[in-house]
mmCIF file of C-alpha atoms in Angstrom:
data_model
loop_
_atom_site.group_PDB
_atom_site.id
_atom_site.type_symbol
_atom_site.label_atom_id
_atom_site.label_comp_id
_atom_site.label_asym_id
_atom_site.label_seq_id
_atom_site.Cartn_x
_atom_site.Cartn_y
_atom_site.Cartn_z
ATOM 1 C CA UNK A 273 116.074 110.996 170.792
ATOM 2 C CA UNK A 274 115.034 114.650 170.715
ATOM 3 C CA UNK A 275 113.056 116.338 167.989
ATOM 4 C CA UNK A 276 114.026 119.756 166.581
ATOM 5 C CA UNK A 277 111.487 121.446 168.841
ATOM 6 C CA UNK A 278 113.000 119.614 171.869
ATOM 7 C CA UNK A 279 110.114 117.161 172.220
ATOM 8 C CA UNK A 280 111.144 113.514 172.660
ATOM 9 C CA UNK A 281 110.873 111.257 169.640
ATOM 10 C CA UNK A 282 110.454 107.502 169.846
ATOM 11 C CA UNK A 283 113.106 105.518 168.044
ATOM 12 C CA UNK A 284 112.888 102.215 166.223
ATOM 13 C CA UNK A 285 114.108 99.297 168.358
ATOM 14 C CA UNK A 286 117.528 98.018 167.300
ATOM 15 C CA UNK A 287 116.238 94.452 166.857
ATOM 16 C CA UNK A 288 114.016 95.763 164.049
ATOM 17 C CA UNK A 289 116.828 97.713 162.425
ATOM 18 C CA UNK A 290 119.015 94.706 161.580
ATOM 19 C CA UNK A 291 116.708 93.330 158.845
ATOM 20 C CA UNK A 292 116.277 96.851 157.461
ATOM 21 C CA UNK A 293 120.044 97.355 157.408
ATOM 22 C CA UNK A 294 120.509 93.984 155.689
ATOM 23 C CA UNK A 295 117.856 94.886 153.119
ATOM 24 C CA UNK A 296 119.423 98.280 152.397
ATOM 25 C CA UNK A 297 122.863 96.693 151.981
ATOM 26 C CA UNK A 298 121.473 94.088 149.576
ATOM 27 C CA UNK A 299 119.741 96.849 147.603
ATOM 28 C CA UNK A 300 123.048 98.698 147.289
ATOM 29 C CA UNK A 301 124.667 95.565 145.859
ATOM 30 C CA UNK A 302 121.747 95.118 143.437
ATOM 31 C CA UNK A 303 121.847 98.746 142.257
ATOM 32 C CA UNK A 304 125.642 98.649 141.803
ATOM 33 C CA UNK A 305 125.223 95.559 139.620
ATOM 34 C CA UNK A 306 122.496 97.329 137.656
ATOM 35 C CA UNK A 307 124.749 100.355 137.157
ATOM 36 C CA UNK A 308 127.544 98.120 135.876
ATOM 37 C CA UNK A 309 125.169 96.382 133.438
ATOM 38 C CA UNK A 310 123.859 99.708 132.145
ATOM 39 C CA UNK A 311 127.375 100.994 131.575
ATOM 40 C CA UNK A 312 128.272 97.779 129.721
ATOM 41 C CA UNK A 313 125.264 98.152 127.428
ATOM 42 C CA UNK A 314 126.092 101.800 126.644
ATOM 43 C CA UNK A 315 126.937 101.976 122.917
ATOM 44 C CA UNK A 316 129.793 104.348 123.760
ATOM 45 C CA UNK A 317 131.500 101.549 125.703
ATOM 46 C CA UNK A 318 132.229 99.789 122.395
ATOM 47 C CA UNK A 319 135.639 101.020 121.252
ATOM 48 C CA UNK A 320 134.930 99.934 117.663
ATOM 49 C CA UNK A 321 131.845 102.105 117.356
ATOM 50 C CA UNK A 322 133.659 104.871 115.496
ATOM 51 C CA UNK A 323 134.781 102.582 112.691
ATOM 52 C CA UNK A 324 132.727 103.124 109.540
ATOM 53 C CA UNK A 325 129.476 104.113 111.190
ATOM 54 C CA UNK A 326 126.598 105.159 109.019
ATOM 55 C CA UNK A 327 124.608 108.225 110.030
ATOM 56 C CA UNK A 328 121.759 105.998 111.241
ATOM 57 C CA UNK A 329 124.114 103.929 113.390
ATOM 58 C CA UNK A 330 125.645 107.070 114.833
ATOM 59 C CA UNK A 331 122.209 108.440 115.728
ATOM 60 C CA UNK A 332 121.226 105.117 117.321
ATOM 61 C CA UNK A 333 124.425 105.160 119.372
ATOM 62 C CA UNK A 334 123.817 108.733 120.501
ATOM 63 C CA UNK A 335 120.273 107.875 121.599
ATOM 64 C CA UNK A 336 121.459 104.689 123.315
ATOM 65 C CA UNK A 337 124.181 106.614 125.124
ATOM 66 C CA UNK A 338 121.705 109.265 126.275
ATOM 67 C CA UNK A 339 119.356 106.563 127.603
ATOM 68 C CA UNK A 340 122.257 104.926 129.439
ATOM 69 C CA UNK A 341 123.268 108.240 131.004
ATOM 70 C CA UNK A 342 119.713 108.868 132.234
ATOM 71 C CA UNK A 343 119.499 105.367 133.715
ATOM 72 C CA UNK A 344 122.903 105.681 135.411
ATOM 73 C CA UNK A 345 121.851 109.029 136.881
ATOM 74 C CA UNK A 346 118.719 107.420 138.349
ATOM 75 C CA UNK A 347 120.739 104.512 139.760
ATOM 76 C CA UNK A 348 123.213 106.907 141.373
ATOM 77 C CA UNK A 349 120.351 108.781 143.056
ATOM 78 C CA UNK A 350 119.011 105.483 144.379
ATOM 79 C CA UNK A 351 122.450 104.561 145.730
ATOM 80 C CA UNK A 352 122.790 107.928 147.471
ATOM 81 C CA UNK A 353 119.396 107.495 149.121
ATOM 82 C CA UNK A 354 120.192 103.948 150.248
ATOM 83 C CA UNK A 355 123.538 105.022 151.712
ATOM 84 C CA UNK A 356 121.839 107.943 153.433
ATOM 85 C CA UNK A 357 119.340 105.585 155.078
ATOM 86 C CA UNK A 358 122.188 103.311 156.221
ATOM 87 C CA UNK A 359 123.938 106.316 157.715
ATOM 88 C CA UNK A 360 120.757 107.244 159.573
ATOM 89 C CA UNK A 361 120.715 103.738 161.070
ATOM 90 C CA UNK A 362 124.363 104.038 162.111
ATOM 91 C CA UNK A 363 123.859 107.398 163.833
ATOM 92 C CA UNK A 364 120.634 106.288 165.524
ATOM 93 C CA UNK A 365 118.299 108.536 163.563
ATOM 94 C CA UNK A 366 116.640 106.048 161.223
ATOM 95 C CA UNK A 367 112.924 106.706 160.945
ATOM 96 C CA UNK A 368 113.260 110.343 161.974
ATOM 97 C CA UNK A 369 112.588 112.955 159.308
ATOM 98 C CA UNK A 370 115.757 114.858 158.497
ATOM 99 C CA UNK A 371 113.714 117.987 157.696
ATOM 100 C CA UNK A 372 111.242 118.361 160.566
ATOM 101 C CA UNK A 373 112.581 115.870 163.119
ATOM 102 C CA UNK A 374 109.295 113.970 163.504
ATOM 103 C CA UNK A 375 108.958 110.200 163.180
ATOM 104 C CA UNK A 376 108.415 108.948 159.643
ATOM 105 C CA UNK A 377 105.230 106.898 159.414
ATOM 106 C CA UNK A 378 106.033 103.188 159.695
ATOM 107 C CA UNK A 379 103.799 102.422 156.702
ATOM 108 C CA UNK A 380 105.958 104.746 154.601
ATOM 109 C CA UNK A 381 109.135 103.070 155.882
ATOM 110 C CA UNK A 382 107.670 99.626 155.180
ATOM 111 C CA UNK A 383 107.088 100.562 151.548
ATOM 112 C CA UNK A 384 110.292 102.580 151.057
ATOM 113 C CA UNK A 385 112.808 101.787 153.802
ATOM 114 C CA UNK A 386 115.331 104.157 152.228
ATOM 115 C CA UNK A 387 113.290 107.326 152.822
ATOM 116 C CA UNK A 388 114.739 109.909 155.179
ATOM 117 C CA UNK A 389 111.917 112.460 155.145
ATOM 118 C CA UNK A 390 108.290 112.161 156.210
ATOM 119 C CA UNK A 391 105.427 112.371 153.737
ATOM 120 C CA UNK A 392 104.522 115.931 154.788
ATOM 121 C CA UNK A 393 108.045 117.194 154.102
ATOM 122 C CA UNK A 394 108.168 115.200 150.853
ATOM 123 C CA UNK A 395 104.944 116.870 149.679
ATOM 124 C CA UNK A 396 106.240 120.307 150.725
ATOM 125 C CA UNK A 397 109.452 119.699 148.768
ATOM 126 C CA UNK A 398 107.549 119.013 145.538
#
């Protein structure tokens, strides 16, 4: 593995990547299930909602729909990040920051195995 500045970078041994890959795949399944549940609970998913709604019910449905949309957006971001981490495993770059090319601290990966940027680049991005 070579860093962006052409210095060698250590890579994570493949025997350690299998449990991480399994975890990421199980998280994807969990988040997809969560997304499905959120969409089911969205008041707009009820086709009878337009029948004789009072103003209060309509407002409640609008608020509920907005909350569902925000939650689904968050879930989709999580799914993208998980898939990105899986891709990094597949291409042999898991644990290497996609911004600076340095190794991501193993403590950071232990807490959030789906991260693809190091803490320094994450702080710079915010």
